[in-house]
């Protein structure tokens, strides 16, 4: 196992606060939300695991040194992986499609989907997911839009569309703050930013706002 | 088609600006050493990024060249990755010229034919060294020209051809994890370059009656995208840049890390915005003055 301090990128003399800050920054970077449906999600998940282990190791080491006086205040283990699985969709064909997408077998997933003539919101969503995995972002977005139009209450579809429209806060390193379009300042944006501020209060930071 | 990818230099300290300069000069010298003076004239920023992605270390020395005869510039030393980048650059440039010849009539095509004649020897050599890359490039460009002939209205399909073309450059990477990261980054870099180029050429293509996927996909008035279309195109570009950034975080880019970071978190956004606002070329002319 790599030296936990090296994993977090801090010297072993770092204070508890510095360790926590470094951990949070890395956890935000490799958060499953940033890699949802990403072909490299497995690599990010490994990084996340390594970071969590390093943080836990440092914490328990320090706790032992301080005679148990150290109080654990991080949120290790709070991040879970964001793969498909626990969905309420009961249609067996769509479950097979989801499994194929998870395995990265996009041609099979596409074939299975095309065999279905009745095209509901989930069909549109899954088609969008396949496009997204391929990097076909424009078509992915259009399928997600149709899925949301057909089933406006479905949070999974809405989340996917939010990601495409840049309404989900993606990680940016300190000092960076950019988008191609200057679409900020409109209603959607301030609404999302407002929500993010609330989340910030609840979780003690960790989310970036886009404006 | 090239010249859009660059770091946001104002986000970099002097050391990292020098590294970017060193990569640029290093690739230029490598092109000169392997392919002669002519090949060096075609160098651009996009190929420099390719060199930085393939190379992770940046041992540099100060040296002169024809363009900088008095003041010495930092210049990356010879490396296998720079050699690869130079070979791939020549192949990409060659096919870009062939595309130019095919797209233009006799008179307007003359400059492409002249350039192509100058680059012919270099291309033949590069082709022998990297036959797979050359064949793959030709294959993807054939697919692309078929889509052009069909007047394909999809934005993603033609962009996918060019994206896969660039993604092939990752094939020589021996580390499987790094290879996947590079492939993903280069795919979205290719997609981004293709779409930004299409947006940039919108007016010209409409005037000349050339195929342009942005014109087919979005509403515009005589080559000027409506506000809504611009936002929509901007969002799909952003999505590719975010995918690049997410991939970037999963591999080690050594000495070039900060330069690539400033490219995927700021540089591409700035260039994309400038192209969409129509200020990209004005800015470039100003920079030169």
Coordinates of C-alpha atoms in Angstrom, one line a residue:
Chain A
X1 CA 0.0 0.0 0.0
X2 CA 1.2 3.5 -0.8
X3 CA 2.1 5.9 2.0
X4 CA -1.2 7.4 3.0
X5 CA 0.3 10.9 3.2
X6 CA 1.6 10.6 -0.3
X7 CA -1.9 9.5 -1.5
X8 CA -3.4 12.7 0.0
X9 CA -0.5 14.8 -1.2
X10 CA 0.4 16.3 2.2
X11 CA 3.6 15.9 4.4
X12 CA 3.3 13.7 7.4
X13 CA 3.8 16.8 9.6
X14 CA 0.5 18.2 8.3
X15 CA -2.1 19.3 10.8
X16 CA -5.4 17.4 11.2
X17 CA -7.1 20.3 9.5
X18 CA -4.7 20.2 6.5
X19 CA -5.2 16.5 6.1
X20 CA -8.9 16.9 6.1
X21 CA -8.7 19.7 3.6
X22 CA -6.6 17.7 1.2
X23 CA -8.9 14.7 1.6
X24 CA -12.0 16.7 0.9
X25 CA -10.4 18.3 -2.2
X26 CA -9.5 14.9 -3.6
X27 CA -12.9 13.4 -2.6
X28 CA -14.6 16.2 -4.5
X29 CA -12.4 15.6 -7.5
X30 CA -13.0 11.8 -7.8
X31 CA -16.6 11.9 -6.6
X32 CA -18.8 9.4 -8.4
X33 CA -21.1 12.2 -9.5
X34 CA -18.2 13.5 -11.7
X35 CA -17.8 10.1 -13.3
X36 CA -21.4 9.0 -13.6
X37 CA -21.7 6.9 -16.8
X38 CA -18.2 7.8 -17.6
X39 CA -16.2 5.1 -19.4
X40 CA -13.4 5.7 -16.9
X41 CA -15.7 5.4 -13.8
X42 CA -13.9 2.3 -12.6
X43 CA -10.6 4.2 -12.4
X44 CA -12.1 7.0 -10.5
X45 CA -13.7 4.5 -8.1
X46 CA -10.3 3.0 -7.4
X47 CA -8.9 6.4 -6.7
X48 CA -11.7 7.2 -4.4
X49 CA -11.1 3.9 -2.5
X50 CA -7.4 4.6 -2.2
X51 CA -8.1 8.1 -0.8
X52 CA -10.7 6.9 1.7
X53 CA -8.3 4.2 2.9
X54 CA -5.5 6.7 3.2
X55 CA -7.6 9.1 5.2
X56 CA -8.9 6.4 7.5
X57 CA -5.4 5.0 8.1
X58 CA -4.1 8.5 9.0
X59 CA -7.0 9.1 11.3
X60 CA -6.6 5.8 13.1
X61 CA -2.8 6.3 13.4
X62 CA -3.3 9.7 14.9
X63 CA -6.0 8.5 17.2
X64 CA -3.6 5.8 18.5
X65 CA -0.8 8.4 19.0
X66 CA -3.1 10.8 20.8
X67 CA -4.3 8.1 23.2
X68 CA -7.8 8.0 21.7
X69 CA -8.3 11.7 22.1
X70 CA -8.7 12.4 18.5
X71 CA -12.3 12.7 17.4
X72 CA -13.2 11.5 14.0
X73 CA -14.8 14.3 12.0
X74 CA -14.4 13.5 8.4
X75 CA -17.0 11.9 6.2
X76 CA -15.1 8.8 5.1
X77 CA -17.3 6.2 3.6
X78 CA -20.0 8.7 2.8
X79 CA -19.3 8.4 -0.9
X80 CA -20.7 5.4 -2.6
X81 CA -20.2 4.3 -6.1
X82 CA -22.7 5.5 -8.7
X83 CA -23.3 2.5 -10.9
X84 CA -26.6 1.2 -12.0
X85 CA -28.3 -1.5 -10.1
X86 CA -30.9 -0.6 -7.6
X87 CA -33.5 0.7 -9.9
X88 CA -37.2 0.3 -9.7
X89 CA -37.6 -0.4 -13.4
X90 CA -39.0 -3.9 -13.5
X91 CA -38.8 -4.5 -17.3
X92 CA -36.3 -7.3 -17.7
X93 CA -35.1 -6.1 -21.1
X94 CA -34.2 -2.7 -19.7
X95 CA -32.4 -4.4 -16.8
X96 CA -30.3 -6.3 -19.4
X97 CA -29.6 -3.1 -21.2
X98 CA -28.5 -1.4 -18.0
X99 CA -26.2 -4.4 -17.3
X100 CA -24.7 -4.2 -20.8
X101 CA -24.1 -0.4 -20.4
X102 CA -22.3 -1.1 -17.0
X103 CA -20.1 -3.6 -18.6
X104 CA -19.3 -1.2 -21.4
X105 CA -20.9 -3.4 -24.0
X106 CA -22.6 -0.6 -25.9
X107 CA -23.3 -2.4 -29.1
X108 CA -25.2 -5.1 -27.3
X109 CA -27.1 -2.5 -25.2
X110 CA -28.0 -0.7 -28.4
X111 CA -29.2 -3.9 -30.2
X112 CA -31.4 -4.8 -27.3
X113 CA -32.9 -1.4 -27.2
X114 CA -33.6 -1.3 -30.9
X115 CA -35.5 -4.6 -30.6
X116 CA -38.1 -2.7 -28.6
X117 CA -40.8 -0.9 -30.6
X118 CA -42.7 0.6 -27.7
X119 CA -40.5 3.5 -26.7
X120 CA -41.2 5.0 -23.3
X121 CA -39.3 7.4 -21.2
X122 CA -36.9 4.7 -19.9
X123 CA -36.1 3.7 -23.5
X124 CA -35.2 7.3 -24.4
X125 CA -33.1 7.6 -21.2
X126 CA -31.2 4.4 -21.9
X127 CA -30.6 5.4 -25.5
X128 CA -29.3 8.7 -24.2
X129 CA -27.0 6.8 -21.7
X130 CA -25.5 4.8 -24.6
X131 CA -24.8 8.0 -26.6
X132 CA -23.3 9.6 -23.5
X133 CA -20.9 6.6 -23.0
X134 CA -19.9 6.9 -26.6
X135 CA -19.2 10.6 -26.3
X136 CA -22.1 11.6 -28.6
X137 CA -23.1 14.4 -26.3
X138 CA -25.6 16.2 -28.5
X139 CA -27.7 13.1 -29.2
X140 CA -27.5 12.0 -25.6
X141 CA -28.9 15.4 -24.5
X142 CA -31.8 15.1 -27.0
X143 CA -32.7 11.6 -25.8
X144 CA -32.6 12.8 -22.2
X145 CA -34.8 15.7 -23.0
X146 CA -37.4 13.4 -24.6
X147 CA -37.2 11.1 -21.5
X148 CA -37.9 14.1 -19.2
X149 CA -40.7 15.3 -21.4
X150 CA -42.3 11.9 -21.3
X151 CA -41.8 11.3 -17.6
X152 CA -41.2 14.7 -15.9
X153 CA -41.3 13.3 -12.4
X154 CA -38.4 10.8 -12.9
X155 CA -35.4 12.1 -11.0
X156 CA -32.9 9.8 -12.7
X157 CA -33.8 11.3 -16.1
X158 CA -33.9 14.8 -14.8
X159 CA -30.5 14.4 -13.2
X160 CA -29.0 13.1 -16.5
X161 CA -30.4 16.1 -18.3
X162 CA -29.1 18.5 -15.6
X163 CA -25.6 17.1 -16.1
X164 CA -25.8 17.7 -19.9
X165 CA -26.9 21.2 -19.4
X166 CA -24.1 22.0 -17.0
X167 CA -26.4 22.4 -14.1
X168 CA -24.5 19.9 -12.0
X169 CA -21.4 21.4 -10.4
X170 CA -18.4 19.7 -11.9
X171 CA -15.1 19.7 -10.1
X172 CA -12.8 22.6 -11.0
X173 CA -9.4 23.2 -9.4
X174 CA -8.9 26.3 -7.3
X175 CA -8.6 29.4 -9.4
X176 CA -10.6 28.0 -12.4
X177 CA -14.0 29.1 -13.1
X178 CA -15.0 28.7 -16.7
X179 CA -17.7 27.8 -19.2
X180 CA -17.9 28.5 -23.0
X181 CA -21.3 30.1 -22.9
X182 CA -22.1 32.8 -20.4
X183 CA -25.5 31.5 -19.7
X184 CA -25.3 32.4 -16.0
X185 CA -27.6 34.8 -14.4
X186 CA -30.8 33.3 -15.7
X187 CA -33.4 31.8 -13.5
X188 CA -32.4 28.2 -13.7
X189 CA -28.9 29.1 -12.9
X190 CA -29.7 31.2 -9.8
X191 CA -32.1 28.5 -8.7
X192 CA -29.5 25.8 -8.9
X193 CA -26.9 28.0 -7.3
X194 CA -29.4 28.7 -4.5
X195 CA -29.8 25.0 -4.0
X196 CA -26.1 24.5 -4.0
X197 CA -25.7 27.1 -1.3
X198 CA -28.2 25.2 0.8
X199 CA -26.3 22.0 0.2
X200 CA -23.1 23.8 1.1
X201 CA -24.6 24.7 4.5
X202 CA -25.8 21.2 5.2
X203 CA -22.6 19.4 4.3
X204 CA -20.1 22.0 5.3
X205 CA -18.8 22.8 1.9
X206 CA -17.6 20.8 -0.9
X207 CA -19.7 22.0 -3.8
X208 CA -18.8 24.7 -6.3
X209 CA -21.3 27.1 -7.7
X210 CA -21.1 28.0 -11.4
X211 CA -21.6 31.7 -11.1
Chain B
X1 CA -8.5 22.6 -39.1
X2 CA -5.9 23.1 -36.4
X3 CA -4.7 25.8 -34.1
X4 CA -7.5 26.1 -31.5
X5 CA -6.1 24.2 -28.5
X6 CA -4.0 26.3 -26.2
X7 CA -3.5 26.7 -22.5
X8 CA -4.7 29.8 -20.7
X9 CA -1.3 31.4 -20.3
X10 CA -2.5 33.9 -17.7
X11 CA -3.3 31.0 -15.3
X12 CA 0.3 29.8 -15.5
X13 CA 3.4 30.9 -13.7
X14 CA 6.6 31.6 -15.6
X15 CA 8.0 28.1 -15.1
X16 CA 5.0 26.5 -16.7
X17 CA 4.8 29.0 -19.5
X18 CA 8.3 28.1 -20.3
X19 CA 7.3 24.4 -20.3
X20 CA 4.7 25.1 -22.9
X21 CA 7.2 27.1 -24.9
X22 CA 9.7 24.2 -24.6
X23 CA 7.1 21.7 -25.8
X24 CA 6.3 23.9 -28.8
X25 CA 10.0 24.4 -29.7
X26 CA 10.9 20.8 -28.9
X27 CA 8.3 19.5 -31.4
X28 CA 9.4 22.1 -33.9
X29 CA 13.0 20.9 -33.6
X30 CA 12.0 17.3 -33.7
X31 CA 10.0 17.9 -36.9
X32 CA 13.1 19.7 -38.4
X33 CA 15.5 16.9 -37.4
X34 CA 13.2 14.1 -38.7
X35 CA 11.5 15.7 -41.6
X36 CA 13.4 18.8 -42.6
X37 CA 12.6 22.5 -42.7
X38 CA 9.3 22.2 -44.6
X39 CA 7.5 20.2 -42.0
X40 CA 8.4 22.7 -39.3
X41 CA 6.5 25.4 -41.1
X42 CA 3.2 23.6 -40.5
X43 CA 3.6 23.3 -36.7
X44 CA 0.7 24.6 -34.6
X45 CA -0.7 24.6 -31.0
X46 CA -2.9 21.6 -31.3
X47 CA 0.0 19.4 -32.2
X48 CA 1.9 20.8 -29.3
X49 CA -0.8 19.6 -27.0
X50 CA -0.6 16.1 -28.5
X51 CA 3.1 16.2 -27.8
X52 CA 2.5 17.2 -24.2
X53 CA -0.1 14.4 -23.7
X54 CA 2.2 11.8 -25.0
X55 CA 5.3 13.0 -23.2
X56 CA 5.4 13.5 -19.4
X57 CA 8.8 14.8 -18.7
X58 CA 10.2 18.1 -19.9
X59 CA 14.0 18.2 -19.8
X60 CA 14.7 21.4 -21.7
X61 CA 17.7 23.4 -22.8
X62 CA 17.9 26.9 -24.3
X63 CA 18.5 27.1 -27.9
X64 CA 18.3 29.2 -31.0
X65 CA 16.4 28.6 -34.2
X66 CA 15.5 30.5 -37.4
X67 CA 12.4 32.1 -35.9
X68 CA 14.2 33.1 -32.7
X69 CA 17.8 33.8 -33.9
X70 CA 18.8 36.2 -31.1
X71 CA 17.2 35.3 -27.8
X72 CA 17.5 31.7 -26.8
X73 CA 14.2 29.9 -26.1
X74 CA 13.6 26.9 -23.8
X75 CA 13.3 23.8 -25.9
X76 CA 12.3 20.3 -24.9
X77 CA 15.1 17.7 -25.4
X78 CA 14.7 14.8 -27.8
X79 CA 12.5 12.0 -26.6
X80 CA 10.6 9.0 -28.0
X81 CA 7.3 10.7 -27.3
X82 CA 8.3 13.8 -29.2
X83 CA 9.4 11.6 -32.1
X84 CA 6.0 9.9 -32.1
X85 CA 4.2 13.3 -31.9
X86 CA 6.2 14.6 -34.8
X87 CA 5.4 11.5 -36.9
X88 CA 1.7 11.7 -36.1
X89 CA 1.7 15.4 -36.8
X90 CA 3.1 14.9 -40.3
X91 CA 0.4 12.3 -41.1
X92 CA -2.3 14.6 -39.7
X93 CA -1.0 17.6 -41.7
X94 CA -0.8 15.6 -44.9
X95 CA -4.4 14.4 -44.7
X96 CA -5.5 17.9 -43.8
X97 CA -3.9 19.1 -47.0
X98 CA -5.5 16.3 -49.0
X99 CA -8.9 17.3 -47.5
X100 CA -8.2 20.9 -48.6
X101 CA -7.4 19.7 -52.2
X102 CA -10.6 17.7 -52.4
X103 CA -12.7 20.6 -51.0
X104 CA -11.5 23.3 -53.4
X105 CA -11.5 23.8 -57.1
X106 CA -8.5 24.1 -59.3
X107 CA -7.4 27.7 -58.5
X108 CA -8.3 27.7 -54.8
X109 CA -6.8 24.3 -54.4
X110 CA -3.5 25.4 -55.8
X111 CA -2.0 26.4 -52.4
X112 CA -3.0 23.1 -50.9
X113 CA -1.5 21.2 -53.8
X114 CA 1.7 23.2 -53.5
X115 CA 2.0 22.6 -49.8
X116 CA 1.2 18.9 -50.3
X117 CA 4.0 18.7 -52.8
X118 CA 6.4 20.1 -50.3
X119 CA 5.3 17.7 -47.6
X120 CA 5.2 14.6 -49.8
X121 CA 8.6 13.3 -48.8
X122 CA 8.0 13.8 -45.1
X123 CA 4.6 12.1 -45.3
X124 CA 6.1 9.0 -47.1
X125 CA 8.7 8.7 -44.3
X126 CA 6.1 9.2 -41.5
X127 CA 3.8 6.7 -43.2
X128 CA 6.5 4.0 -43.2
X129 CA 7.2 4.7 -39.5
X130 CA 3.5 4.7 -38.4
X131 CA 1.6 2.6 -40.9
X132 CA -1.3 1.9 -38.5
X133 CA -1.9 5.5 -37.7
X134 CA -1.9 6.4 -41.3
X135 CA -4.3 3.7 -42.3
X136 CA -6.6 4.5 -39.4
X137 CA -6.5 8.2 -40.3
X138 CA -7.4 7.4 -43.9
X139 CA -10.2 5.1 -42.8
X140 CA -11.8 7.7 -40.5
X141 CA -11.5 10.4 -43.1
X142 CA -13.2 8.1 -45.6
X143 CA -16.1 7.6 -43.2
X144 CA -16.2 11.4 -42.7
X145 CA -16.4 12.1 -46.4
X146 CA -19.2 9.6 -46.8
X147 CA -21.1 11.4 -44.2
X148 CA -20.4 14.7 -45.9
X149 CA -21.7 13.4 -49.2
X150 CA -24.9 12.2 -47.4
X151 CA -25.2 15.7 -46.0
X152 CA -25.5 14.0 -42.6
X153 CA -27.5 16.2 -40.2
X154 CA -26.2 14.7 -37.0
X155 CA -23.6 16.8 -35.1
X156 CA -22.2 13.8 -33.3
X157 CA -21.6 11.4 -36.2
X158 CA -19.1 13.4 -38.2
X159 CA -17.5 14.6 -35.0
X160 CA -17.1 11.0 -33.9
X161 CA -15.1 10.2 -37.0
X162 CA -12.6 12.9 -36.3
X163 CA -12.6 12.1 -32.6
X164 CA -11.8 8.5 -33.2
X165 CA -9.1 9.6 -35.6
X166 CA -7.3 11.6 -32.9
X167 CA -8.0 9.0 -30.2
X168 CA -5.9 6.5 -32.2
X169 CA -2.8 8.5 -31.2
X170 CA -3.1 6.8 -27.8
X171 CA -2.5 3.4 -29.3
X172 CA 1.2 3.4 -28.7
X173 CA 0.9 4.0 -25.0
X174 CA 2.2 0.8 -23.1
X175 CA 0.5 1.5 -19.8
X176 CA -3.1 0.2 -20.2
X177 CA -4.6 2.7 -17.7
X178 CA -2.8 5.6 -19.2
X179 CA -3.8 4.5 -22.6
X180 CA -7.5 4.5 -21.7
X181 CA -7.2 8.0 -20.1
X182 CA -5.4 9.3 -23.2
X183 CA -7.9 7.7 -25.6
X184 CA -10.8 9.4 -23.8
X185 CA -9.0 12.7 -23.6
X186 CA -8.1 12.6 -27.3
X187 CA -11.5 11.5 -28.3
X188 CA -13.1 14.5 -26.8
X189 CA -10.3 16.8 -27.9
X190 CA -11.0 15.6 -31.4
X191 CA -14.7 16.1 -31.0
X192 CA -14.2 19.6 -29.6
X193 CA -11.7 20.6 -32.4
X194 CA -14.1 19.3 -35.1
X195 CA -17.1 21.2 -33.8
X196 CA -15.2 24.4 -33.0
X197 CA -13.8 24.3 -36.5
X198 CA -17.2 23.8 -38.0
X199 CA -18.6 26.7 -36.0
X200 CA -15.6 28.8 -37.0
X201 CA -16.1 28.0 -40.7
X202 CA -19.8 28.5 -40.7
X203 CA -20.0 31.6 -42.8
X204 CA -17.4 30.5 -45.2
X205 CA -18.9 27.0 -45.7
X206 CA -22.4 28.5 -46.3
X207 CA -20.9 30.9 -48.9
X208 CA -19.1 28.2 -50.7
X209 CA -21.8 25.6 -50.3
X210 CA -19.6 23.2 -48.3
X211 CA -20.9 20.6 -45.8
X212 CA -21.2 22.0 -42.3
X213 CA -22.8 20.0 -39.5
X214 CA -23.3 23.1 -37.3
X215 CA -25.3 24.8 -40.1
X216 CA -27.5 21.7 -40.5
X217 CA -28.1 21.2 -36.8
X218 CA -28.7 24.7 -35.5
X219 CA -30.8 27.6 -36.6
X220 CA -28.8 30.6 -37.9
X221 CA -29.3 33.7 -40.0
X222 CA -26.8 33.8 -42.8
X223 CA -24.0 32.1 -40.9
X224 CA -24.7 33.8 -37.6
X225 CA -26.0 31.4 -34.9
X226 CA -29.0 32.6 -32.9
X227 CA -28.5 33.2 -29.2
X228 CA -30.2 30.0 -28.4
X229 CA -28.2 27.9 -30.9
X230 CA -25.0 29.4 -29.6
X231 CA -25.8 28.4 -26.0
X232 CA -26.8 24.9 -27.1
X233 CA -23.6 24.4 -29.1
X234 CA -21.6 25.9 -26.2
X235 CA -23.1 23.4 -23.8
X236 CA -22.2 20.4 -26.0
X237 CA -18.7 21.7 -26.3
X238 CA -18.5 22.2 -22.5
X239 CA -19.6 18.6 -22.1
X240 CA -16.6 17.4 -24.1
X241 CA -14.3 19.7 -22.2
X242 CA -15.6 18.3 -18.9
X243 CA -15.0 14.8 -20.1
X244 CA -11.5 15.7 -20.9
X245 CA -10.9 17.2 -17.5
X246 CA -12.4 14.2 -15.7
X247 CA -10.1 11.9 -17.7
X248 CA -7.1 14.2 -17.1
X249 CA -7.4 13.8 -13.3
X250 CA -6.9 10.0 -13.7
X251 CA -3.4 9.9 -15.0
X252 CA -0.1 11.5 -14.2
X253 CA 1.1 14.1 -16.7
X254 CA 4.4 14.9 -15.0
X255 CA 6.0 18.2 -15.8
X256 CA 3.2 19.2 -18.2
X257 CA 0.5 18.7 -15.6
X258 CA -0.1 22.4 -15.0
X259 CA -0.1 23.3 -18.7
X260 CA -2.6 20.7 -19.6
X261 CA -4.7 21.6 -16.5
X262 CA -5.0 25.2 -17.6
X263 CA -5.9 24.0 -21.1
X264 CA -8.8 21.7 -20.0
X265 CA -10.1 24.0 -17.2
X266 CA -9.7 27.3 -18.9
X267 CA -8.0 27.5 -22.3
X268 CA -10.6 25.5 -24.3
X269 CA -13.4 27.4 -22.7
X270 CA -11.9 30.7 -23.7
X271 CA -11.2 29.7 -27.3
X272 CA -14.7 28.1 -27.6
X273 CA -16.3 31.3 -26.4
X274 CA -14.2 33.4 -28.7
X275 CA -15.2 31.3 -31.7
X276 CA -18.9 31.4 -30.8
X277 CA -18.8 35.1 -30.3
X278 CA -16.9 35.6 -33.5
X279 CA -14.0 37.3 -31.8
X280 CA -11.4 34.4 -32.3
X281 CA -9.8 35.7 -35.5
X282 CA -9.8 39.3 -34.4
X283 CA -8.0 38.3 -31.3
X284 CA -5.5 36.3 -33.2
X285 CA -4.8 39.3 -35.5
X286 CA -4.3 41.5 -32.5
X287 CA -2.0 39.0 -30.8
X288 CA 0.2 39.1 -33.9
X289 CA 0.5 42.8 -34.0

